[in-house]
PDB file of C-alpha atoms in Angstrom:
ATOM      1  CA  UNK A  31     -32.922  97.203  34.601  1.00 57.00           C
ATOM      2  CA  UNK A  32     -34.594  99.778  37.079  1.00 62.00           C
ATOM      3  CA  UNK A  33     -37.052  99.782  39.441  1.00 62.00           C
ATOM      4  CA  UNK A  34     -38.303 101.119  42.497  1.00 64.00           C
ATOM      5  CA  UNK A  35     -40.944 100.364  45.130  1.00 64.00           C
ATOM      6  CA  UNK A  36     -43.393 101.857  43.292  1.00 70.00           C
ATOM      7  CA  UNK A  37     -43.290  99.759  40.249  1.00 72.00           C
ATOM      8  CA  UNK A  38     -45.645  97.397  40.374  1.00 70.00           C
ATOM      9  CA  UNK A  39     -43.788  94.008  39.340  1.00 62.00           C
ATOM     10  CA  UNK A  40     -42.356  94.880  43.324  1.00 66.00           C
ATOM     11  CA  UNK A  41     -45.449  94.835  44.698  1.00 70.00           C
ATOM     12  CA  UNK A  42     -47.643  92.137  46.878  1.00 72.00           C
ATOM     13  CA  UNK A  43     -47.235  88.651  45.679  1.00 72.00           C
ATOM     14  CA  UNK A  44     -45.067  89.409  42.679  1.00 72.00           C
ATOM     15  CA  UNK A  45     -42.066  90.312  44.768  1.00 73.00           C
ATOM     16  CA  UNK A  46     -40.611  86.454  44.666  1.00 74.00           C
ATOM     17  CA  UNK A  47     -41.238  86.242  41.030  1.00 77.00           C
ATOM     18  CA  UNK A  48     -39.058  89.876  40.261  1.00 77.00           C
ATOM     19  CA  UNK A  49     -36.802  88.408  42.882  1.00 82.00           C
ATOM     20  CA  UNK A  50     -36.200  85.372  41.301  1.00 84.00           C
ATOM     21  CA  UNK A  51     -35.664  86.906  38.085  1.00 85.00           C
ATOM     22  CA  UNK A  52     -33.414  89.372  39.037  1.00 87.00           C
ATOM     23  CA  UNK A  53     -31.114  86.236  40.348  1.00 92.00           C
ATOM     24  CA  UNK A  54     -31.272  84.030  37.144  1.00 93.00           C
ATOM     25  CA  UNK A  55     -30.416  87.366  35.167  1.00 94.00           C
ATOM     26  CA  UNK A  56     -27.280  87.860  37.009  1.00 95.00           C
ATOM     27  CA  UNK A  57     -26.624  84.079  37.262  1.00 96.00           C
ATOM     28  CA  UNK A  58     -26.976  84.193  33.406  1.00 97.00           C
ATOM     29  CA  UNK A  59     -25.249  87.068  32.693  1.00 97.00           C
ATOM     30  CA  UNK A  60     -21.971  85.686  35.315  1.00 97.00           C
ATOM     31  CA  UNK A  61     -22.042  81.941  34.155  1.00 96.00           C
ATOM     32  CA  UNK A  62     -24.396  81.436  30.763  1.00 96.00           C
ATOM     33  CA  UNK A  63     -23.069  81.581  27.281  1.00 94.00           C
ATOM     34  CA  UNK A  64     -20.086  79.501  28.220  1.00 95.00           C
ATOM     35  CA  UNK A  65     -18.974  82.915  29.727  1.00 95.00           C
ATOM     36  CA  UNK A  66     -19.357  85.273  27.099  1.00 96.00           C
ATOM     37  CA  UNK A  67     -21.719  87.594  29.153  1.00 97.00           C
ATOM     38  CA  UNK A  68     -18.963  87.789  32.203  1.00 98.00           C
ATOM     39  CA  UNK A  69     -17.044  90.693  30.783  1.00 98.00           C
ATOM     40  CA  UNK A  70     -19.423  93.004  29.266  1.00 98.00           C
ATOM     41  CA  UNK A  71     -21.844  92.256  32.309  1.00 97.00           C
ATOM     42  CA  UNK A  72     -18.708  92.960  34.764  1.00 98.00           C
ATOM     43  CA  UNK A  73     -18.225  96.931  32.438  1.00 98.00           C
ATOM     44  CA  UNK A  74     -21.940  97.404  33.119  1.00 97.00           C
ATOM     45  CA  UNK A  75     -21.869  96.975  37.219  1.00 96.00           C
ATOM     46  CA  UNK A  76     -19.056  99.329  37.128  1.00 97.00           C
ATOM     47  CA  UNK A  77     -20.662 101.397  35.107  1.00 97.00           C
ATOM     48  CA  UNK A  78     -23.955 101.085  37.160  1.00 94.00           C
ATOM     49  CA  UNK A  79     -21.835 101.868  40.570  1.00 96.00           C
ATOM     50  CA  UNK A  80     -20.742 105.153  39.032  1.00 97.00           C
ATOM     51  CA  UNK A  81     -24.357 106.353  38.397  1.00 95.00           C
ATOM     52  CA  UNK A  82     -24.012 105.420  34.364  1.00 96.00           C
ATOM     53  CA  UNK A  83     -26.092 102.340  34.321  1.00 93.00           C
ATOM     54  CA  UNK A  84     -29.799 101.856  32.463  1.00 91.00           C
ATOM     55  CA  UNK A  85     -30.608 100.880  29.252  1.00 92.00           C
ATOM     56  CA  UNK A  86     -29.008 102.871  26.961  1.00 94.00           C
ATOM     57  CA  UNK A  87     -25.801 101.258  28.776  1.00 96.00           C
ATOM     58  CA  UNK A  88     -26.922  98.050  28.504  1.00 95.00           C
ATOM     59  CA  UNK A  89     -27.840  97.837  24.983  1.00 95.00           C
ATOM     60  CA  UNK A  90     -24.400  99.214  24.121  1.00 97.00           C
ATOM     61  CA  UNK A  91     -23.065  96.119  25.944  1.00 97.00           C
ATOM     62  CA  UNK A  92     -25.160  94.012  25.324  1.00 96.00           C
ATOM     63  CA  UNK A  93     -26.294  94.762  21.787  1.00 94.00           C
ATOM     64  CA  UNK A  94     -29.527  96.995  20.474  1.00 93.00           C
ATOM     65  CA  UNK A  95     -31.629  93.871  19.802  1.00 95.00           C
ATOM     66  CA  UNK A  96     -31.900  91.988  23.808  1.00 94.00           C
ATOM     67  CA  UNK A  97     -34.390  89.559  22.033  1.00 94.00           C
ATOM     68  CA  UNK A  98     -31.470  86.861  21.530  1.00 95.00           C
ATOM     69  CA  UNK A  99     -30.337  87.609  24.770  1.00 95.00           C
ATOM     70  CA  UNK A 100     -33.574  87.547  26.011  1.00 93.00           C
ATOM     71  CA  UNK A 101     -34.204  83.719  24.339  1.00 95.00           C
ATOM     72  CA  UNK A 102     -30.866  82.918  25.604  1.00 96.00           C
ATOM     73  CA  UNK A 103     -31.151  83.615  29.026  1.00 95.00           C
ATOM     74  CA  UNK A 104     -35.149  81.829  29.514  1.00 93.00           C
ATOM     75  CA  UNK A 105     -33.441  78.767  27.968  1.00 95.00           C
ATOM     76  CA  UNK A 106     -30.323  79.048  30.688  1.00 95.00           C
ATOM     77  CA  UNK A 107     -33.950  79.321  33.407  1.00 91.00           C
ATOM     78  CA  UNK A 108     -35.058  75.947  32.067  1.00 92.00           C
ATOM     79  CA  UNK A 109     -32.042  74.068  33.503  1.00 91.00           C
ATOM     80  CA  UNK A 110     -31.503  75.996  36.244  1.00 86.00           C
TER      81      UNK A 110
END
């Protein structure tokens, strides 16, 4: 959920893939799930633009266990 130009999934030829995956998260999170991600997703950017973001944030969301949501959202990739 972080990152900064020092972590290396940023750097040299990995940059489109962490692009593209940032993307398809957010496209997810907005439209997958037959909108079920829209709301929570829409309290964590607020909660991110006040400086209260990261994981802890988003597991509370989002649920402890992201492994579902994880699944969930590389199945949403496949028919993107």
């Amino acid at each position: 959920l972080a990152s900064g130009s020092g972590d290396p999934l940023w750097r040299d030829d990995r940059t489109v893939l962490a692009y593209s995956a940032s993307w398809t998260l957010v496209h997810f999170l907005l439209h997958g799930g037959k909108g079920q991600y829209r709301a929570p997703f829409g309290e964590y950017a607020r909660a991110e633009a006040q400086g209260q973001g990261g994981i802890d944030t988003f597991a509370r969301l989002f649920g402890p266990d992201l492994g579902p949501l994880e699944d969930a959202w590389h199945r949403y990739e496949e028919n993107l």
